[in-house]
Amino acid sequence: MYKQLHLKLTGILLVFTILLVACSQTPATTSQQSADGVQSGAVTEENSSADSTTKTVESDHSSRDIPAKPERIVSINMEDILLSLEVPLVLATPIGRQDYLNEQLKAQGVPVEPISESVNFEAVVSSNPDLIIANASLDSKILEQLDKIAPTISYDRRNWQESIVQIAEALDIEDKAEQILQKNKDQVSEAQQRIVDITKTKPTAAFLRLEEKDMRLFFSSIPSTPFPGSSYVGAGYEMGFTPDSLVTKLEAENPERMNANISVELLPEIQADYLFIVSISSDGSDEALQKTKDELSEIQQLQVWKSLPAVQSGHVYVLNAKNWLIDGPVAESLKRNEMLEVLGLSAQ
């Protein structure tokens, strides 16, 4: 009798266990009906949707979860790259008066709030962004404040060729970045062909910025960065000029910098065949250009200046800093065109 009772109890427990396992494997939403009588997988779909609405992205400062498909992007001093990628911008914040993209931004209905002493955080909040893409050179405290407004990722604008690929990967538009890089390569090749009659003898060049009694000699690149054209004037050398020996020397001594301050006493060491003077102000105004020319006129009276090879051969040219003190695919194109124009060649 006890044996039969034990068998019955064992059987009941076995059936109960099977039922529990079966219930645990049944999706909670399998039989759930929606209001219109159609079966709904709401919980599963919501979980799946949540998984696909964000993605983890690595940027210069950290790893960050961002919207998988951002629709309202704020640019913090990254306008050149982001305009080229045709992302949905709702606010642009260029540095100071570097306004070479302002007309294009306004034509697309993108408000412009230039950075002066700091970022206009009120404007950023008002634009209601779902993603902020910032220049990695900004102060970490500014980046932290931006991240409180919306997920913020930052990249090195100076190395725009690398950053544009990283941003495109973050936004799933890699093809667009490839097209931009290819277009840039094609434009470089075309410019090199247009200037070949000048560069075929491998002339040396130097880019000098005059700044109220202060002279800066720009380097052809920044040795500590991966791209040879990563200095402001890299595009000029990329067209076929060879850096002057003084440029090469100072560049090697200052691998983290893009220029070096030089004195009048150091001028005789500039033996470049071509000398390009970058105007004093980044706003590119007529007043700034005139100020540069006035400074240049003073220096031109010095015997040490008159003895320079580029001066004696008549190969001194003034460039507009508005295009040259910035980085990005649009800026690079503008630099090449201006180089061609001052050298008496047709622009691209």
CSV table of C-alpha atoms in Angstrom, one decimal:
chain,number,residue,atom,x,y,z
A,1,MET,CA,0.0,0.0,0.0
A,2,TYR,CA,2.8,2.4,1.0
A,3,LYS,CA,4.6,1.4,-2.2
A,4,GLN,CA,1.6,2.3,-4.4
A,5,LEU,CA,1.1,5.6,-2.6
A,6,HIS,CA,4.8,6.4,-3.1
A,7,LEU,CA,4.5,5.7,-6.8
A,8,LYS,CA,1.4,7.9,-7.2
A,9,LEU,CA,3.1,10.8,-5.4
A,10,THR,CA,6.2,10.4,-7.6
A,11,GLY,CA,4.0,10.5,-10.7
A,12,ILE,CA,2.2,13.6,-9.6
A,13,LEU,CA,5.4,15.4,-8.9
A,14,LEU,CA,6.8,14.4,-12.3
A,15,VAL,CA,3.8,15.8,-14.1
A,16,PHE,CA,3.9,19.0,-12.1
A,17,THR,CA,7.6,19.5,-12.9
A,18,ILE,CA,7.0,19.0,-16.7
A,19,LEU,CA,4.2,21.5,-16.6
A,20,LEU,CA,6.4,24.0,-14.8
A,21,VAL,CA,9.2,23.6,-17.4
A,22,ALA,CA,6.7,24.0,-20.3
A,23,CYS,CA,5.3,27.1,-18.8
A,24,SER,CA,8.7,28.7,-18.3
A,25,GLN,CA,9.5,28.1,-22.0
A,26,THR,CA,6.3,29.7,-23.3
A,27,PRO,CA,6.8,33.3,-24.4
A,28,ALA,CA,4.9,35.7,-22.2
A,29,THR,CA,3.4,37.4,-25.2
A,30,THR,CA,2.4,34.4,-27.3
A,31,SER,CA,-1.2,34.5,-26.5
A,32,GLN,CA,-1.4,38.1,-25.5
A,33,GLN,CA,-4.1,39.9,-27.7
A,34,SER,CA,-3.9,43.5,-28.7
A,35,ALA,CA,-6.9,45.8,-28.6
A,36,ASP,CA,-7.8,44.9,-32.3
A,37,GLY,CA,-7.7,41.2,-31.6
A,38,VAL,CA,-4.4,40.6,-33.4
A,39,GLN,CA,-1.7,38.7,-31.5
A,40,SER,CA,0.9,41.0,-30.1
A,41,GLY,CA,4.6,40.5,-29.2
A,42,ALA,CA,4.8,43.9,-27.6
A,43,VAL,CA,7.3,43.0,-24.9
A,44,THR,CA,9.6,41.2,-27.2
A,45,GLU,CA,9.4,43.8,-29.9
A,46,GLU,CA,10.0,46.6,-27.4
A,47,ASN,CA,13.1,44.9,-26.1
A,48,SER,CA,14.3,44.3,-29.6
A,49,SER,CA,13.6,48.0,-30.5
A,50,ALA,CA,15.4,49.2,-27.4
A,51,ASP,CA,18.5,47.1,-28.4
A,52,SER,CA,18.5,48.7,-31.8
A,53,THR,CA,17.9,52.4,-30.9
A,54,THR,CA,21.4,52.9,-29.4
A,55,LYS,CA,24.9,51.8,-30.3
A,56,THR,CA,28.2,52.0,-28.4
A,57,VAL,CA,30.8,54.3,-30.1
A,58,GLU,CA,34.4,54.9,-29.3
A,59,SER,CA,35.6,58.5,-29.7
A,60,ASP,CA,38.7,60.4,-28.6
A,61,HIS,CA,37.7,60.7,-25.0
A,62,SER,CA,35.6,57.7,-24.1
A,63,SER,CA,33.1,55.0,-25.1
A,64,ARG,CA,29.6,56.3,-25.4
A,65,ASP,CA,26.1,55.0,-26.2
A,66,ILE,CA,24.5,57.2,-28.9
A,67,PRO,CA,21.3,57.0,-30.9
A,68,ALA,CA,21.6,54.5,-33.7
A,69,LYS,CA,19.9,56.9,-36.1
A,70,PRO,CA,20.4,60.5,-34.7
A,71,GLU,CA,18.0,63.0,-36.2
A,72,ARG,CA,19.2,66.2,-34.5
A,73,ILE,CA,22.9,66.7,-34.4
A,74,VAL,CA,24.7,69.7,-32.9
A,75,SER,CA,28.2,70.5,-34.3
A,76,ILE,CA,30.8,71.9,-31.9
A,77,ASN,CA,33.5,73.2,-34.2
A,78,MET,CA,33.2,70.2,-36.6
A,79,GLU,CA,31.1,71.9,-39.3
A,80,ASP,CA,33.4,71.2,-42.2
A,81,ILE,CA,33.4,67.5,-41.7
A,82,LEU,CA,29.7,67.2,-40.8
A,83,LEU,CA,28.4,69.4,-43.6
A,84,SER,CA,30.5,67.2,-46.0
A,85,LEU,CA,28.8,64.1,-44.6
A,86,GLU,CA,25.4,65.7,-45.0
A,87,VAL,CA,24.3,64.8,-41.4
A,88,PRO,CA,21.1,66.4,-40.0
A,89,LEU,CA,22.5,69.5,-38.2
A,90,VAL,CA,20.4,71.6,-36.0
A,91,LEU,CA,23.1,73.9,-34.7
A,92,ALA,CA,26.6,74.9,-35.7
A,93,THR,CA,29.2,76.5,-33.5
A,94,PRO,CA,32.4,77.5,-35.4
A,95,ILE,CA,35.4,79.0,-33.6
A,96,GLY,CA,35.5,82.8,-33.5
A,97,ARG,CA,35.0,84.4,-36.9
A,98,GLN,CA,35.9,81.4,-39.1
A,99,ASP,CA,32.8,81.9,-41.1
A,100,TYR,CA,33.6,80.4,-44.5
A,101,LEU,CA,30.8,77.9,-44.1
A,102,ASN,CA,28.2,80.3,-42.7
A,103,GLU,CA,26.3,80.9,-45.9
A,104,GLN,CA,26.1,77.2,-46.7
A,105,LEU,CA,24.8,76.5,-43.1
A,106,LYS,CA,22.2,79.3,-43.2
A,107,ALA,CA,21.1,78.1,-46.7
A,108,GLN,CA,20.3,74.8,-45.1
A,109,GLY,CA,18.4,76.4,-42.2
A,110,VAL,CA,21.1,75.6,-39.6
A,111,PRO,CA,21.5,78.3,-36.9
A,112,VAL,CA,25.1,79.5,-36.3
A,113,GLU,CA,26.3,80.4,-32.8
A,114,PRO,CA,30.1,81.1,-32.9
A,115,ILE,CA,32.3,80.1,-30.0
A,116,SER,CA,33.9,83.1,-28.3
A,117,GLU,CA,35.1,82.5,-24.8
A,118,SER,CA,33.1,79.3,-24.5
A,119,VAL,CA,30.2,77.3,-26.1
A,120,ASN,CA,26.8,78.9,-25.9
A,121,PHE,CA,25.2,76.1,-23.8
A,122,GLU,CA,21.8,77.8,-23.9
A,123,ALA,CA,21.7,77.6,-27.7
A,124,VAL,CA,22.8,73.9,-27.5
A,125,VAL,CA,19.9,73.1,-25.1
A,126,SER,CA,17.4,75.1,-27.2
A,127,SER,CA,18.3,73.1,-30.3
A,128,ASN,CA,17.1,69.9,-28.5
A,129,PRO,CA,19.9,67.6,-29.9
A,130,ASP,CA,19.8,63.9,-29.7
A,131,LEU,CA,23.6,63.8,-30.4
A,132,ILE,CA,26.5,66.3,-30.1
A,133,ILE,CA,29.7,65.9,-32.2
A,134,ALA,CA,32.5,68.0,-30.8
A,135,ASN,CA,36.1,68.9,-31.6
A,136,ALA,CA,38.3,66.9,-29.3
A,137,SER,CA,40.6,69.8,-28.6
A,138,LEU,CA,37.9,71.4,-26.4
A,139,ASP,CA,38.4,71.6,-22.7
A,140,SER,CA,37.2,68.4,-20.9
A,141,LYS,CA,34.9,70.4,-18.7
A,142,ILE,CA,33.1,71.7,-21.7
A,143,LEU,CA,32.8,68.2,-23.1
A,144,GLU,CA,31.4,67.1,-19.8
A,145,GLN,CA,28.8,69.8,-19.8
A,146,LEU,CA,27.8,69.0,-23.3
A,147,ASP,CA,27.4,65.3,-22.4
A,148,LYS,CA,24.8,66.3,-19.8
A,149,ILE,CA,22.7,67.9,-22.6
A,150,ALA,CA,22.9,65.0,-25.0
A,151,PRO,CA,25.3,62.1,-25.8
A,152,THR,CA,28.6,63.7,-26.9
A,153,ILE,CA,31.3,62.2,-29.0
A,154,SER,CA,34.5,64.0,-29.9
A,155,TYR,CA,37.1,63.7,-32.6
A,156,ASP,CA,40.3,65.4,-33.7
A,157,ARG,CA,39.4,67.9,-36.4
A,158,ARG,CA,43.0,68.4,-37.3
A,159,ASN,CA,43.3,64.8,-38.6
A,160,TRP,CA,40.0,65.2,-40.5
A,161,GLN,CA,40.8,62.3,-42.8
A,162,GLU,CA,40.8,59.8,-39.9
A,163,SER,CA,38.0,61.5,-38.0
A,164,ILE,CA,35.6,61.6,-41.0
A,165,VAL,CA,35.9,57.8,-41.2
A,166,GLN,CA,35.3,57.4,-37.5
A,167,ILE,CA,32.3,59.7,-37.5
A,168,ALA,CA,30.9,58.0,-40.6
A,169,GLU,CA,31.2,54.6,-38.9
A,170,ALA,CA,29.4,55.9,-35.8
A,171,LEU,CA,26.6,57.1,-38.0
A,172,ASP,CA,26.6,54.1,-40.4
A,173,ILE,CA,27.4,56.2,-43.5
A,174,GLU,CA,30.8,54.8,-44.3
A,175,ASP,CA,30.2,55.0,-48.1
A,176,LYS,CA,29.8,58.8,-47.8
A,177,ALA,CA,33.2,59.2,-46.1
A,178,GLU,CA,34.8,57.0,-48.7
A,179,GLN,CA,33.4,59.2,-51.5
A,180,ILE,CA,34.6,62.4,-49.7
A,181,LEU,CA,38.1,61.0,-49.3
A,182,GLN,CA,38.2,59.9,-52.9
A,183,LYS,CA,37.1,63.3,-54.1
A,184,ASN,CA,39.8,64.9,-52.0
A,185,LYS,CA,42.4,62.6,-53.6
A,186,ASP,CA,41.2,63.4,-57.1
A,187,GLN,CA,41.3,67.1,-56.4
A,188,VAL,CA,44.8,66.9,-55.1
A,189,SER,CA,45.9,65.0,-58.2
A,190,GLU,CA,44.2,67.6,-60.4
A,191,ALA,CA,45.9,70.5,-58.6
A,192,GLN,CA,49.3,68.8,-58.8
A,193,GLN,CA,48.8,68.5,-62.6
A,194,ARG,CA,47.9,72.2,-62.9
A,195,ILE,CA,50.9,73.3,-61.0
A,196,VAL,CA,53.4,70.8,-62.4
A,197,ASP,CA,55.2,73.4,-64.5
A,198,ILE,CA,56.2,75.1,-61.3
A,199,THR,CA,56.8,72.0,-59.1
A,200,LYS,CA,58.7,69.8,-61.6
A,201,THR,CA,62.0,71.3,-60.5
A,202,LYS,CA,61.0,70.4,-56.8
A,203,PRO,CA,61.1,74.0,-55.5
A,204,THR,CA,61.2,74.6,-51.8
A,205,ALA,CA,58.6,76.6,-50.0
A,206,ALA,CA,57.8,78.2,-46.6
A,207,PHE,CA,54.6,79.5,-45.1
A,208,LEU,CA,55.0,82.5,-42.8
A,209,ARG,CA,52.3,84.1,-40.7
A,210,LEU,CA,52.8,87.8,-39.7
A,211,GLU,CA,51.1,88.7,-36.4
A,212,GLU,CA,51.9,92.2,-35.1
A,213,LYS,CA,55.7,92.0,-34.9
A,214,ASP,CA,55.4,88.3,-34.3
A,215,MET,CA,56.3,85.9,-37.1
A,216,ARG,CA,55.4,82.2,-37.2
A,217,LEU,CA,56.8,79.7,-39.5
A,218,PHE,CA,54.3,76.9,-40.3
A,219,PHE,CA,55.4,73.3,-40.5
A,220,SER,CA,54.5,71.1,-43.4
A,221,SER,CA,53.0,68.6,-41.0
A,222,ILE,CA,52.8,67.6,-37.3
A,223,PRO,CA,55.2,64.6,-36.9
A,224,SER,CA,53.2,63.3,-33.9
A,225,THR,CA,50.1,62.8,-35.9
A,226,PRO,CA,49.5,60.1,-38.6
A,227,PHE,CA,48.7,62.3,-41.6
A,228,PRO,CA,51.4,64.3,-43.4
A,229,GLY,CA,48.9,67.0,-44.3
A,230,SER,CA,47.8,67.5,-40.7
A,231,SER,CA,49.1,71.1,-40.3
A,232,TYR,CA,47.1,74.0,-41.5
A,233,VAL,CA,49.4,74.5,-44.5
A,234,GLY,CA,49.8,70.8,-45.3
A,235,ALA,CA,47.6,71.2,-48.4
A,236,GLY,CA,50.1,73.6,-49.9
A,237,TYR,CA,53.0,71.3,-49.6
A,238,GLU,CA,50.8,68.4,-50.8
A,239,MET,CA,50.5,70.1,-54.2
A,240,GLY,CA,54.2,69.5,-54.9
A,241,PHE,CA,56.4,71.9,-52.9
A,242,THR,CA,59.3,70.7,-50.8
A,243,PRO,CA,59.5,72.2,-47.2
A,244,ASP,CA,62.4,74.6,-46.7
A,245,SER,CA,65.3,73.2,-44.7
A,246,LEU,CA,64.5,75.6,-41.8
A,247,VAL,CA,60.9,74.3,-41.7
A,248,THR,CA,62.2,70.7,-41.6
A,249,LYS,CA,64.6,71.5,-38.9
A,250,LEU,CA,62.1,73.3,-36.6
A,251,GLU,CA,59.5,70.6,-37.3
A,252,ALA,CA,61.8,67.9,-36.1
A,253,GLU,CA,62.6,69.8,-33.0
A,254,ASN,CA,58.9,70.5,-32.2
A,255,PRO,CA,57.0,67.3,-33.1
A,256,GLU,CA,53.9,68.3,-31.1
A,257,ARG,CA,53.6,71.7,-32.7
A,258,MET,CA,52.4,73.1,-36.1
A,259,ASN,CA,54.5,76.2,-36.2
A,260,ALA,CA,57.4,78.0,-34.5
A,261,ASN,CA,57.9,81.6,-33.6
A,262,ILE,CA,60.9,83.1,-35.4
A,263,SER,CA,62.7,86.4,-35.0
A,264,VAL,CA,63.9,88.8,-37.7
A,265,GLU,CA,67.4,87.5,-37.0
A,266,LEU,CA,66.3,84.0,-38.2
A,267,LEU,CA,64.9,85.3,-41.5
A,268,PRO,CA,68.2,84.7,-43.4
A,269,GLU,CA,67.8,81.0,-42.8
A,270,ILE,CA,64.7,80.9,-44.9
A,271,GLN,CA,66.2,79.9,-48.2
A,272,ALA,CA,62.8,78.8,-49.8
A,273,ASP,CA,62.2,79.4,-53.5
A,274,TYR,CA,58.6,80.3,-52.8
A,275,LEU,CA,57.4,82.2,-49.7
A,276,PHE,CA,53.7,82.4,-48.8
A,277,ILE,CA,52.5,84.9,-46.3
A,278,VAL,CA,49.3,83.9,-44.4
A,279,SER,CA,47.3,87.0,-43.5
A,280,ILE,CA,47.1,88.1,-39.9
A,281,SER,CA,43.5,87.4,-39.0
A,282,SER,CA,41.3,84.3,-39.4
A,283,ASP,CA,38.3,86.4,-40.3
A,284,GLY,CA,39.7,87.0,-43.8
A,285,SER,CA,38.4,90.5,-43.9
A,286,ASP,CA,39.8,93.2,-46.2
A,287,GLU,CA,41.0,95.0,-43.1
A,288,ALA,CA,43.0,92.0,-41.9
A,289,LEU,CA,44.6,91.5,-45.3
A,290,GLN,CA,45.5,95.2,-45.4
A,291,LYS,CA,47.0,94.9,-41.9
A,292,THR,CA,49.2,92.0,-43.1
A,293,LYS,CA,50.3,93.9,-46.1
A,294,ASP,CA,51.2,96.9,-43.9
A,295,GLU,CA,53.3,94.6,-41.7
A,296,LEU,CA,54.8,93.1,-44.8
A,297,SER,CA,55.7,96.5,-46.1
A,298,GLU,CA,57.6,97.3,-42.9
A,299,ILE,CA,59.6,94.1,-43.1
A,300,GLN,CA,60.3,94.6,-46.8
A,301,GLN,CA,62.4,97.6,-46.0
A,302,LEU,CA,64.8,95.5,-44.1
A,303,GLN,CA,68.0,94.4,-45.9
A,304,VAL,CA,67.7,91.0,-44.4
A,305,TRP,CA,64.3,90.6,-46.1
A,306,LYS,CA,65.6,91.8,-49.5
A,307,SER,CA,68.3,89.2,-49.4
A,308,LEU,CA,65.8,86.2,-49.3
A,309,PRO,CA,65.9,84.0,-52.4
A,310,ALA,CA,62.0,84.1,-52.8
A,311,VAL,CA,62.0,87.9,-52.5
A,312,GLN,CA,64.8,88.3,-55.1
A,313,SER,CA,63.0,86.0,-57.5
A,314,GLY,CA,59.6,87.7,-57.0
A,315,HIS,CA,58.0,84.6,-55.5
A,316,VAL,CA,56.3,86.0,-52.4
A,317,TYR,CA,52.5,85.6,-52.2
A,318,VAL,CA,49.9,86.6,-49.6
A,319,LEU,CA,47.2,84.1,-48.6
A,320,ASN,CA,43.9,84.6,-46.8
A,321,ALA,CA,44.0,83.1,-43.3
A,322,LYS,CA,40.2,82.7,-43.4
A,323,ASN,CA,40.7,79.5,-45.4
A,324,TRP,CA,44.1,78.4,-44.0
A,325,LEU,CA,43.5,78.3,-40.3
A,326,ILE,CA,41.0,75.6,-40.4
A,327,ASP,CA,40.8,71.9,-41.3
A,328,GLY,CA,38.4,69.7,-43.3
A,329,PRO,CA,37.5,68.7,-46.9
A,330,VAL,CA,35.9,72.0,-47.8
A,331,ALA,CA,38.8,74.0,-46.3
A,332,GLU,CA,41.4,71.9,-48.1
A,333,SER,CA,39.7,72.5,-51.4
A,334,LEU,CA,39.6,76.3,-50.8
A,335,LYS,CA,43.3,76.3,-49.9
A,336,ARG,CA,44.3,74.5,-53.1
A,337,ASN,CA,42.2,76.9,-55.2
A,338,GLU,CA,43.8,79.9,-53.5
A,339,MET,CA,47.3,78.5,-54.1
A,340,LEU,CA,46.5,78.1,-57.8
A,341,GLU,CA,45.0,81.6,-58.0
A,342,VAL,CA,47.9,83.4,-56.4
A,343,LEU,CA,50.3,81.5,-58.6
A,344,GLY,CA,48.4,82.8,-61.7
A,345,LEU,CA,46.7,79.4,-62.4
A,346,SER,CA,43.0,78.7,-62.8
A,347,ALA,CA,41.2,77.3,-59.8
A,348,GLN,CA,39.6,73.9,-59.8
